[in-house]
Coordinates of C-alpha atoms in Angstrom, one line a residue:
X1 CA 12.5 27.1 -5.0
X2 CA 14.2 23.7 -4.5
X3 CA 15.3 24.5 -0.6
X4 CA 11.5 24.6 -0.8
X5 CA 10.7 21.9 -2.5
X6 CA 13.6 19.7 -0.4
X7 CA 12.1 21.2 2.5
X8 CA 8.3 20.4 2.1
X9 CA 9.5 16.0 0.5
X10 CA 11.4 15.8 3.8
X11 CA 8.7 17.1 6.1
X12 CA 5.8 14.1 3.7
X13 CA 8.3 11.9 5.1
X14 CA 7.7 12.5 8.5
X15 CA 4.5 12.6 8.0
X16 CA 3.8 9.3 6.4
X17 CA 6.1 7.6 9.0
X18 CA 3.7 9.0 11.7
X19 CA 0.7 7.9 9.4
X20 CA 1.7 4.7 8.2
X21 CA 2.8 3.8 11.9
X22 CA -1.0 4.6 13.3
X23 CA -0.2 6.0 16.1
X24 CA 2.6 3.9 16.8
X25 CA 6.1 3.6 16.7
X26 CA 6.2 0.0 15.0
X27 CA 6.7 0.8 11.6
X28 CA 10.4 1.8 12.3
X29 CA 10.6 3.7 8.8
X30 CA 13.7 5.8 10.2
X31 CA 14.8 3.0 12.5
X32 CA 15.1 0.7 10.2
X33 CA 17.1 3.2 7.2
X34 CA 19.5 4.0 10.1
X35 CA 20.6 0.3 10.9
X36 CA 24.1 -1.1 10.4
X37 CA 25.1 -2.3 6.6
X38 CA 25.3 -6.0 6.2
X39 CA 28.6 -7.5 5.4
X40 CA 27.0 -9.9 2.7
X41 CA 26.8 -7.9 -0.7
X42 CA 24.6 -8.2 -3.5
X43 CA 24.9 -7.1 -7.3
X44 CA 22.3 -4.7 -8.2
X45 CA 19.5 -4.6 -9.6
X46 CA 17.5 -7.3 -10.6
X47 CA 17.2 -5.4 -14.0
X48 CA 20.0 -6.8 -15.9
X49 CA 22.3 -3.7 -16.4
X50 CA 20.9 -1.6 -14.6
X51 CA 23.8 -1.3 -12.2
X52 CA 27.8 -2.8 -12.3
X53 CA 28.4 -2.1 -9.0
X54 CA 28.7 -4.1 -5.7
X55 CA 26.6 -2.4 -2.9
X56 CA 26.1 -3.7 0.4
X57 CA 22.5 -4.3 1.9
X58 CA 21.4 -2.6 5.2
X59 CA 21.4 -5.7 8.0
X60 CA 17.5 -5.5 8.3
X61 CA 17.2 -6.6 4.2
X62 CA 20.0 -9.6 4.3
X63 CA 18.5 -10.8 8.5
X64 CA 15.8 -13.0 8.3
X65 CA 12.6 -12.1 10.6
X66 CA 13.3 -13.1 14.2
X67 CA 10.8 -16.0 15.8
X68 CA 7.6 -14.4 17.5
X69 CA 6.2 -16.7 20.4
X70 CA 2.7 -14.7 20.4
X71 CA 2.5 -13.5 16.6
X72 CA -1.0 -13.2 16.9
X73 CA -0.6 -10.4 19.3
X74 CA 2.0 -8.7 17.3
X75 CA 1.7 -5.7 15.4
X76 CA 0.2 -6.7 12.1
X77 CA -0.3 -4.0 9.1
X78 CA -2.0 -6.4 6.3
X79 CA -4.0 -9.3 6.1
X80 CA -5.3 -11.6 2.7
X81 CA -6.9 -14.7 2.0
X82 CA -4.7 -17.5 -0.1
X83 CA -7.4 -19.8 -0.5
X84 CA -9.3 -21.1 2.5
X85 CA -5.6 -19.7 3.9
X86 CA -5.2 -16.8 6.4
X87 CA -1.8 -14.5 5.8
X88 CA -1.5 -11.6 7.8
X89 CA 2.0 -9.4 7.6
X90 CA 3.3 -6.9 10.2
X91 CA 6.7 -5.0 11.5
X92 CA 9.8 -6.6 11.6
X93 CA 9.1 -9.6 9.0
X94 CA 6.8 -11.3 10.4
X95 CA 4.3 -13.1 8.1
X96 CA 1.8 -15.8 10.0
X97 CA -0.7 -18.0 8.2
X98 CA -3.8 -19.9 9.5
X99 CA -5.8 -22.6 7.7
X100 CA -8.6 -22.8 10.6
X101 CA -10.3 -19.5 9.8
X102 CA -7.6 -17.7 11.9
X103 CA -8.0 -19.8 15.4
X104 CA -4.0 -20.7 14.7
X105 CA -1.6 -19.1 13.7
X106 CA 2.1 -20.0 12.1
X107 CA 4.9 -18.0 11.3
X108 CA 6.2 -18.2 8.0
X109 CA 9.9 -18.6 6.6
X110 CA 10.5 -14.5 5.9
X111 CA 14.1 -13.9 4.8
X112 CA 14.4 -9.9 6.2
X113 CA 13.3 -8.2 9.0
X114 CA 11.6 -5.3 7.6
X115 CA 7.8 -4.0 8.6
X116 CA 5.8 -5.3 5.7
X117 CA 2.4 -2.9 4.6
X118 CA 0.6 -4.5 2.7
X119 CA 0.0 -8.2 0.3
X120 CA -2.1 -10.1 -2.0
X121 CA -2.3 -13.3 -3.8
X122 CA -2.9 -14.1 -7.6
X123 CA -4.0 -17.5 -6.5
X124 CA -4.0 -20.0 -3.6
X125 CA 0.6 -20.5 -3.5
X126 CA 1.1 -17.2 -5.6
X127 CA 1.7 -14.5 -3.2
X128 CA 3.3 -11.1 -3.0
X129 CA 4.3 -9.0 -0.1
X130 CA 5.7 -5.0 -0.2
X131 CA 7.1 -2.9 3.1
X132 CA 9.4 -0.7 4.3
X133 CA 12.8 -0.4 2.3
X134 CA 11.5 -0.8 -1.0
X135 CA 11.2 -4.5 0.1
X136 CA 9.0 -6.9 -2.4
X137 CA 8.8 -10.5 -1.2
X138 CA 7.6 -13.5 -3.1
X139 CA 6.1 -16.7 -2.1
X140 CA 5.0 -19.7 -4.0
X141 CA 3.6 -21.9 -1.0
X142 CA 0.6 -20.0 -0.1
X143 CA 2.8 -17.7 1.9
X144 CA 4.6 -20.4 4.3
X145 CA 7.9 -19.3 2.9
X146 CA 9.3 -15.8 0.6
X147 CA 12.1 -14.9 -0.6
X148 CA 13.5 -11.4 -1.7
X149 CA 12.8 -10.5 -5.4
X150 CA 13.1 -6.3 -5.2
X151 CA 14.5 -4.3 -2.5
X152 CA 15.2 -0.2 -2.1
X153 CA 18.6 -0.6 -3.8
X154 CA 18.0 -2.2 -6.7
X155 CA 15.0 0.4 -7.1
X156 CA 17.3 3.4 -6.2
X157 CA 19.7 2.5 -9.0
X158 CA 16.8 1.5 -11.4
X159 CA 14.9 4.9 -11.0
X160 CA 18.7 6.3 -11.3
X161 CA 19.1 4.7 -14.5
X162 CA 15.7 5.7 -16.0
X163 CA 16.4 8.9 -15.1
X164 CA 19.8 9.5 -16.6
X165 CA 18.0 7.7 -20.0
X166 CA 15.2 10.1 -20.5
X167 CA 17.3 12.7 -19.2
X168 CA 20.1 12.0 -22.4
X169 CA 17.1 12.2 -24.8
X170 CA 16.6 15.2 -24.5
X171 CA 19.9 17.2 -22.5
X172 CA 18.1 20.2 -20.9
X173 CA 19.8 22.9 -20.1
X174 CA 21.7 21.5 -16.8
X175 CA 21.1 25.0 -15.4
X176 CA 17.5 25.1 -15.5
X177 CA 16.9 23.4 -12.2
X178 CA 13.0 23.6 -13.0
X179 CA 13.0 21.2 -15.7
X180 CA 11.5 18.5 -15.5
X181 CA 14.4 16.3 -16.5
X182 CA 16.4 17.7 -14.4
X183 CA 14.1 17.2 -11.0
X184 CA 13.4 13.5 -12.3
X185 CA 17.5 12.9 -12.5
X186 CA 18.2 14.9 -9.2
X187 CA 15.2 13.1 -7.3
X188 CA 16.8 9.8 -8.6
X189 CA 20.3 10.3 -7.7
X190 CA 18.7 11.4 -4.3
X191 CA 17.6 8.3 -3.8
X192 CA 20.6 6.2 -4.3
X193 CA 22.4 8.5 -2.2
X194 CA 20.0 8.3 0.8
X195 CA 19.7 4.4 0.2
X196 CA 17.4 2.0 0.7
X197 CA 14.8 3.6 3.3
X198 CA 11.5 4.5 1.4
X199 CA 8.5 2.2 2.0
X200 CA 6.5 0.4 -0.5
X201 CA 3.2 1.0 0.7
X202 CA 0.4 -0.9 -1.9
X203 CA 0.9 -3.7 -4.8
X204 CA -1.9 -4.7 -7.5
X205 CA -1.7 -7.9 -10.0
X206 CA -3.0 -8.1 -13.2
X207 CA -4.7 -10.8 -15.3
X208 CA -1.7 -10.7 -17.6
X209 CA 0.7 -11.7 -14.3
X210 CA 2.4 -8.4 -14.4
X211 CA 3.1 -6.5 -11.0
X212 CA 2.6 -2.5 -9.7
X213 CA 4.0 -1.7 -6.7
X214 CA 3.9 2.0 -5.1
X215 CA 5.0 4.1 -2.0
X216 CA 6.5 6.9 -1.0
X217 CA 7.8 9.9 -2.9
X218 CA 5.7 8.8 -5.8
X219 CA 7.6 5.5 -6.4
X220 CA 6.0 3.1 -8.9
X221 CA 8.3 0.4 -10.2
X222 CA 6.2 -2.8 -12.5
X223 CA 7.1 -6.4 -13.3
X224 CA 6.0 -8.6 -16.1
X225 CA 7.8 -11.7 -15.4
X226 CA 7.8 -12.9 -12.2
X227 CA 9.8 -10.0 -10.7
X228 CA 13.3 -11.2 -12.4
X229 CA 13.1 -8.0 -14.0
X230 CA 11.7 -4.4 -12.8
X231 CA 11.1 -1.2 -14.6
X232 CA 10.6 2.2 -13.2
X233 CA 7.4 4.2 -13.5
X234 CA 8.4 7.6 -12.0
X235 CA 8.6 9.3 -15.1
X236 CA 5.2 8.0 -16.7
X237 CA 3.2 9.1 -14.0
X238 CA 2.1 12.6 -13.6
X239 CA 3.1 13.1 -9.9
X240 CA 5.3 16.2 -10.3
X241 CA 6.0 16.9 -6.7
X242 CA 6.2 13.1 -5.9
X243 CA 3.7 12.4 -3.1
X244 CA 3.6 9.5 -1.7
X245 CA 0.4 6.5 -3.1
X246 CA -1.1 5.4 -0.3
X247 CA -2.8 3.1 -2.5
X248 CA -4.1 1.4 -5.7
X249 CA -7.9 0.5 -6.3
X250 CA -10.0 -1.2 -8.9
X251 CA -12.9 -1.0 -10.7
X252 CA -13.8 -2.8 -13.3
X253 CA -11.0 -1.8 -15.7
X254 CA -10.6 1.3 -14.1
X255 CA -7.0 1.6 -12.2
X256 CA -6.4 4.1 -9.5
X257 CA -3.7 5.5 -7.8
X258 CA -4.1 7.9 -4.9
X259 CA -2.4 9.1 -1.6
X260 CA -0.7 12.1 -0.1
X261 CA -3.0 15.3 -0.2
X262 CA -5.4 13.8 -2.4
X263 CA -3.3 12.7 -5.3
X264 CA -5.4 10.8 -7.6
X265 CA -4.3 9.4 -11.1
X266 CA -6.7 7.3 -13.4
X267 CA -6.2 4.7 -15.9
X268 CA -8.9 3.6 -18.2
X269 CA -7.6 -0.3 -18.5
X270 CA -4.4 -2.1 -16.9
X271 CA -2.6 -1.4 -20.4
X272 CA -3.3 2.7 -20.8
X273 CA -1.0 5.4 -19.3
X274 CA -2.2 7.2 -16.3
X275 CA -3.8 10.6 -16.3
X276 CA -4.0 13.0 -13.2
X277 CA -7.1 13.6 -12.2
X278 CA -8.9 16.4 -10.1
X279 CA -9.4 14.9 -7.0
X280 CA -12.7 15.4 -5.0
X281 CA -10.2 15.5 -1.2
X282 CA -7.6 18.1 -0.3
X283 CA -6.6 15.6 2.5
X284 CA -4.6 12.4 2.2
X285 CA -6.5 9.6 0.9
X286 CA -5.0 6.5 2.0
X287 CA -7.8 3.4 1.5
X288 CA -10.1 2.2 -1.8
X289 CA -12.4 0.2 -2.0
X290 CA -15.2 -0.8 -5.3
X291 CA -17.8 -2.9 -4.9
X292 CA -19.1 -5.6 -7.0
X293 CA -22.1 -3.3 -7.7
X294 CA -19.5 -1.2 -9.5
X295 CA -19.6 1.9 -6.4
X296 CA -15.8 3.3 -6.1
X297 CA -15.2 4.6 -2.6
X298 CA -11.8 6.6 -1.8
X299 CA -11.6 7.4 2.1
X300 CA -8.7 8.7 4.2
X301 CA -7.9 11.8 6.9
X302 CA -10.8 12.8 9.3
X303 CA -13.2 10.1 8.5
X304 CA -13.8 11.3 4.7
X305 CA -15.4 9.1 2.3
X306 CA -16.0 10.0 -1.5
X307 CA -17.9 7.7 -3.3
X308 CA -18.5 7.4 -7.4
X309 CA -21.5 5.1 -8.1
X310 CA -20.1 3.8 -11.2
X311 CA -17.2 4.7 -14.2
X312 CA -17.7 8.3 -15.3
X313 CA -20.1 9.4 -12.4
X314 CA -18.7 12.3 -10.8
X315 CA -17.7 12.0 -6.8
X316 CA -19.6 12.6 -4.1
X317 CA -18.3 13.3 -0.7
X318 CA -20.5 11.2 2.4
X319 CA -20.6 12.0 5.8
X320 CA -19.8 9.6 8.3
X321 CA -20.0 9.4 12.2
X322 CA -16.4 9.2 12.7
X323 CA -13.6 12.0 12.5
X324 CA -10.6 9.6 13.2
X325 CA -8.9 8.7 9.1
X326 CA -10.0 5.5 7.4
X327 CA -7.5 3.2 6.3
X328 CA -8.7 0.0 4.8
X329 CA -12.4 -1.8 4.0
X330 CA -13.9 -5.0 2.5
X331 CA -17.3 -5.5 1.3
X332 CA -19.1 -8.8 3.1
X333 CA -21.2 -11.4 1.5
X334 CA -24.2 -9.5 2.4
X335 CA -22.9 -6.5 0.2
X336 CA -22.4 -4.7 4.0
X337 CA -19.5 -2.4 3.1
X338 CA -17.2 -1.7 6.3
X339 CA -14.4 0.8 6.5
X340 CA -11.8 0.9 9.1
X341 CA -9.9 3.4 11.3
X342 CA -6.6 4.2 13.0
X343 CA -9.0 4.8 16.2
X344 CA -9.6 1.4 16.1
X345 CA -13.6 2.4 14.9
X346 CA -15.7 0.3 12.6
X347 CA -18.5 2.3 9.7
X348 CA -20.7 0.4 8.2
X349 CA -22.9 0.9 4.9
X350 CA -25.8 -1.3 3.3
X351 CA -26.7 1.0 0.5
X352 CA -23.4 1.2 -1.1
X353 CA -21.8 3.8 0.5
X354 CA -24.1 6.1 0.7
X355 CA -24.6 6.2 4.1
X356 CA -22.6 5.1 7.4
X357 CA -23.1 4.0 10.9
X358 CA -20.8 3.6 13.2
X359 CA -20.5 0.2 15.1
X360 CA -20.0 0.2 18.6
X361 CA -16.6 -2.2 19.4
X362 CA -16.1 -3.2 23.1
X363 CA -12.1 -4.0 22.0
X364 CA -10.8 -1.1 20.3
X365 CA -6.4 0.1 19.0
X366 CA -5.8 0.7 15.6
X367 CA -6.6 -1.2 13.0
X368 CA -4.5 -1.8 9.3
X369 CA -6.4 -4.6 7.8
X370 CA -9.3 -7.3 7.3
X371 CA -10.4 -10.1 5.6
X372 CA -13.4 -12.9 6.0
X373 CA -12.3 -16.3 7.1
X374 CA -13.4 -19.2 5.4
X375 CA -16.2 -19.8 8.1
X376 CA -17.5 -16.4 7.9
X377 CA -16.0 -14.7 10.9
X378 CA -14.1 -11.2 10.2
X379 CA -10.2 -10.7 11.0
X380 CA -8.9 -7.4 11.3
X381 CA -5.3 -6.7 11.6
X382 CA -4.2 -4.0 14.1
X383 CA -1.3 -2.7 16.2
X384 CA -1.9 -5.2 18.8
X385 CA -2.7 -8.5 16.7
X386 CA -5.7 -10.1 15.5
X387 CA -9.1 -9.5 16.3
X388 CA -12.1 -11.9 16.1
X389 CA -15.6 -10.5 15.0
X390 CA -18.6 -12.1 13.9
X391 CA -19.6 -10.7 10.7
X392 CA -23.2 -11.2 10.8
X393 CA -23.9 -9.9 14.1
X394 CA -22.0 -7.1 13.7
X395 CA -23.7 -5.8 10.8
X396 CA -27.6 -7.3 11.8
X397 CA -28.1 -3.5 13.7
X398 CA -27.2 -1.9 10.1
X399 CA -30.0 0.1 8.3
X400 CA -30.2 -0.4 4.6
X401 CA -30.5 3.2 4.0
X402 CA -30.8 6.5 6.0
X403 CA -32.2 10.0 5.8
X404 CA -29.0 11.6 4.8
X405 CA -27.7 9.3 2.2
X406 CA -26.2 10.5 -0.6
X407 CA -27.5 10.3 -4.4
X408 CA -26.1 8.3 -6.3

């Protein structure tokens, strides 16, 4: 059974490189992992004792992200407001802000070279920023400058640690290779030996300032103060063959973490533990998105959308005119909910998910990302840059409800 189970993590990984590149080869997950180790060291972890050893950091964590002449034309995998601020995030670094609802663009101060996949702000200078080699970036100017807080190291030998403590708590049988212990302390130890190449793929803040950020293999590592200090989450979440979250959504007080073959774990507030949950897809779910009407929509491979219509209504699965996979949405002022696609396609619902149609784009490549501008006009982040839409007259065609919508 563990060949097997070796066997099947290593081929998720392939998988979610291919995935999480969008039909490109920008991401540089396995690129990136293979590049020469920096001669600068750094003691790890952040976690005071975690570690008391010197490692040294791969040369794409301690090389700051090169200058882009065109960075609106880059490869960009997230975009957020800060504010009346544009920040958009892509491969290699690179971070660009705009304060003139995204007709400029400036590239920020980033201090690795790493793709980043996705951030957010907990107000207009707070900002946070995760990617590829368990990077976490922080920025305090709106997202003009970051600096490294959390990187795949310090969260090998953190998972390592945790490990190795609830492993002593109990001492399995070391032969048992089944137990869950054991699988928990082998999987960590895996990781510090493979170092740091697994991505960080989704973040959420909380009112009380604490962090969650999660990835691939199931990682899930939280911060309450600022990110001085991390703790692991592996072994609190029930994820026992570690697939990757693609994502985390909100509703309400809801949490929800879901990803890789239709993982899907539930908490009922920020504070409770996580429980798994049956999920309504078999495929990978890797985008969420709740309304302010309270509707909960999960959406991912082939153009699947499952939609809950509010906390404790079961899921409902919704057609949609698109079999490409869904990776992000936003909900406009006008309560039009779009969802986007790695086939560079646009849906488009006015009756809360229940039904969608597709929008007809003249400029089409993948898209990662979106978010209004101050002046109304929609950006979406994709593998060749920025795009420019206007929101109302791309959604003035949409019906408020059709024939086949779904109940609630």
């Amino acid at each position: 059974m563990k060949p097997l189970r070796i066997m099947l993590r290593r081929h998720a990984a392939i998988v979610l490189a291919a995935l999480a590149a969008l039909a490109a080869d920008a991401l540089l997950v396995g690129a990136e992992a293979a590049l020469p180790v920096a001669a600068a060291a750094s003691i790890l972890p952040a976690s005071a004792g975690a570690a008391d050893s010197v490692a040294k950091l791969p040369a794409a964590l301690g090389r700051p992200a090169l200058k882009v002449a065109r960075p609106e034309l880059a490869n960009l995998l997230a975009i957020a407001r800060s504010g009346n601020r544009l920040v958009a995030a892509g491969e290699r670094g690179l971070i660009i802000y705009s304060d003139d609802s995204g007709q400029h663009w400036t590239q920020a101060q980033v201090p690795v070279s790493v793709s980043l996949t996705a951030l957010r702000f907990a107000s207009q200078r707070d900002g946070w920023a995760v990617g590829n080699m368990g990077i976490v970036l922080h920025s305090t100017d709106g997202g003009a400058s970051w600096q490294r807080v959390f990187d795949g190291q310090q969260a090998a030998a953190l998972a390592e640690q945790a490990a190795q403590q609830a492993w002593d708590a109990v001492k399995p049988d070391p032969n048992n290779a089944d137990h869950p212990l054991n699988l928990l302390l082998a999987d960590a130890r895996r990781l510090v030996d493979e170092g740091a190449d697994k991505p960080f793929l989704d973040l959420r803040l909380h009112a009380d300032g604490s962090l969650l950020v999660v990835g691939a293999y199931g990682l899930a590592y939280t911060t309450s103060d600022g990110g001085k200090t991390w703790q692991a989450q592996m072994k609190n979440l029930p994820n026992p063959n570690g697939a990757t979250y693609y994502g985390i959504a909100e509703r309400q007080q809801e949490q929800y973490l879901f990803g890789e073959q239709g993982v899907l774990l539930r908490a009922d507030t920020p504070d409770a533990a996580f429980a798994a949950q049956t999920s309504p897809a078999s495929g990978s779910l890797f985008g969420g998105l709740a309304t302010r009407q309270g509707t909960l929509m999960l959406f991912g491979l082939r153009g699947k959308v499952y939609r809950s219509a509010q906390p404790g209504v079961p899921w409902t699965e919704v057609q949609t005119p698109v079999d490409a996979a869904l990776i992000t949405g936003l909900q406009l002022a006008d309560d039009t909910v779009l969802l986007l696609g790695s086939a560079g396609q646009i849906v488009a619902s006015k009756d809360q998910g229940q039904s969608f149609i597709n929008l007809g784009l003249k400029t089409r490549f993948p898209f990662t990302g979106a978010a209004v501008a101050p002046d109304g006009t929609l950006i979406v982040t994709g593998t060749r840059g920025l795009l420019r839409l206007p929101a109302a007259s791309l959604t003035a065609a949409v019906p408020a409800t059709s024939s086949k919508a779904a109940q609630p």
